């Protein structure tokens, strides 16, 4: 029992050793594609995946591990689809943020989304003029400042979405453009976006909220003072009373719009912060592992417009099927070297046994004569070609086969063995040559050439004996055995 257990452990150890050796011998490579520059780079890696060499037009050892690394691929703008086709060979963009985009965003934002305008104040009302005499300029400046903040925030959001939707921008460029656009805000209370963007957003939210509340309080204060002045004025005409009511309605509407505008700006800031957090956490690199086992491999990389670009389309374009267009398609073609191939072929060979093969005859005097068969005899052959894969169209290996002479006097089967040159990929031709081992006629019964004989039939004193000769020929492949 102990002996059997030790035997099993020994077999297991040998198996693990073999597997470990094979794993250690596995070569590693990296194919790096830069979406931004549209360039491929090939590297050889060590077992720790560190680059040890740069390659040009490499051929990969069979069963090697290929790491496909895609860099500068914007995951917000691009979706990657991959397809692998294995074959047996022997069988334009925008430049991102710019100030013209920002100006366009300001114009659209001011068109009606913000719903804040100093002109909405009842400035022609006498009571309003009296109540706001000491506050009018401050209120006007506060409205202008709040409007500017709201417009810049809206432009910042649109610019950020535009950059995230641009497949030609890398992560560093998008972050740089975002911080550059955020720096347009001029307020001593706002944190520096280049230091900490999250603190910048929080400070901006606080400013919008505080300024909106302060404006609402000032407008309410003016409204209360107008009511007091109206009460103190005993001789109020009907027109003044109607004007007071209109002023009240205008100010109440303005307070409601003020709240709506501040909420809208806060939502934009929340959206910007969400996108920024997603950008920070995102990777613009994708890695795929592939073990090359086939002779030829075509890895197709299809870069398709992402759903993000259609969901956040800001130019009003159609979001239908046409929007999900293929941006570009790239192919990585791999050619494996090594491995062992076996295939069969039909061949036409020329066999020759030189001085070892003779034709015997009996002359008119009853004397045994001979004639050397030093010519090439055509044979129809079946060959098995075996070779390590070195290239796609030219490989060196060996051939083994059997042949039958194409003649009236068939002596028997010949065995062929020798080196071969394999040409082509799908329709292969093999040029081979080497040793031929086949039957030749020899004299029997101690007879020699020149001896007289009483036999009338040559076959009576000859027999077939196998001897070594040589051959060369050309064969055409039929199918693969593996």
Short mmCIF file of C-alpha atoms in Angstrom, two decimals, residues 357-373 441-443 447-453 455 457-459 461-462:
data_model
loop_
_atom_site.label_atom_id
_atom_site.label_comp_id
_atom_site.label_asym_id
_atom_site.label_seq_id
_atom_site.Cartn_x
_atom_site.Cartn_y
_atom_site.Cartn_z
CA UNK A 357 19.38 -2.88 -59.81
CA UNK A 358 19.81 -4.92 -63.01
CA UNK A 359 17.66 -6.50 -65.65
CA UNK A 360 18.79 -10.10 -66.32
CA UNK A 361 18.40 -12.05 -69.56
CA UNK A 362 19.61 -15.23 -71.35
CA UNK A 363 21.33 -14.65 -74.68
CA UNK A 364 21.19 -16.92 -77.72
CA UNK A 365 24.12 -18.97 -76.37
CA UNK A 366 22.31 -19.74 -73.08
CA UNK A 367 24.59 -17.36 -71.11
CA UNK A 368 23.21 -15.12 -68.34
CA UNK A 369 23.54 -11.45 -69.21
CA UNK A 370 22.55 -8.23 -67.37
CA UNK A 371 21.77 -4.62 -68.04
CA UNK A 372 22.10 -1.92 -65.36
CA UNK A 373 18.90 -0.10 -64.32
CA UNK A 441 16.25 -8.49 -58.86
CA UNK A 442 19.17 -10.64 -57.78
CA UNK A 443 20.54 -13.92 -59.18
CA UNK A 447 24.62 -18.09 -60.53
CA UNK A 448 26.56 -15.08 -61.77
CA UNK A 449 26.47 -12.99 -64.88
CA UNK A 450 28.31 -14.84 -67.68
CA UNK A 451 27.41 -18.29 -66.41
CA UNK A 452 25.70 -20.66 -68.84
CA UNK A 453 22.28 -21.91 -67.81
CA UNK A 455 16.89 -22.32 -67.85
CA UNK A 457 12.93 -18.35 -68.06
CA UNK A 458 14.79 -15.56 -66.23
CA UNK A 459 12.40 -15.78 -63.29
CA UNK A 461 17.06 -17.98 -61.36
CA UNK A 462 16.13 -14.46 -60.01
#
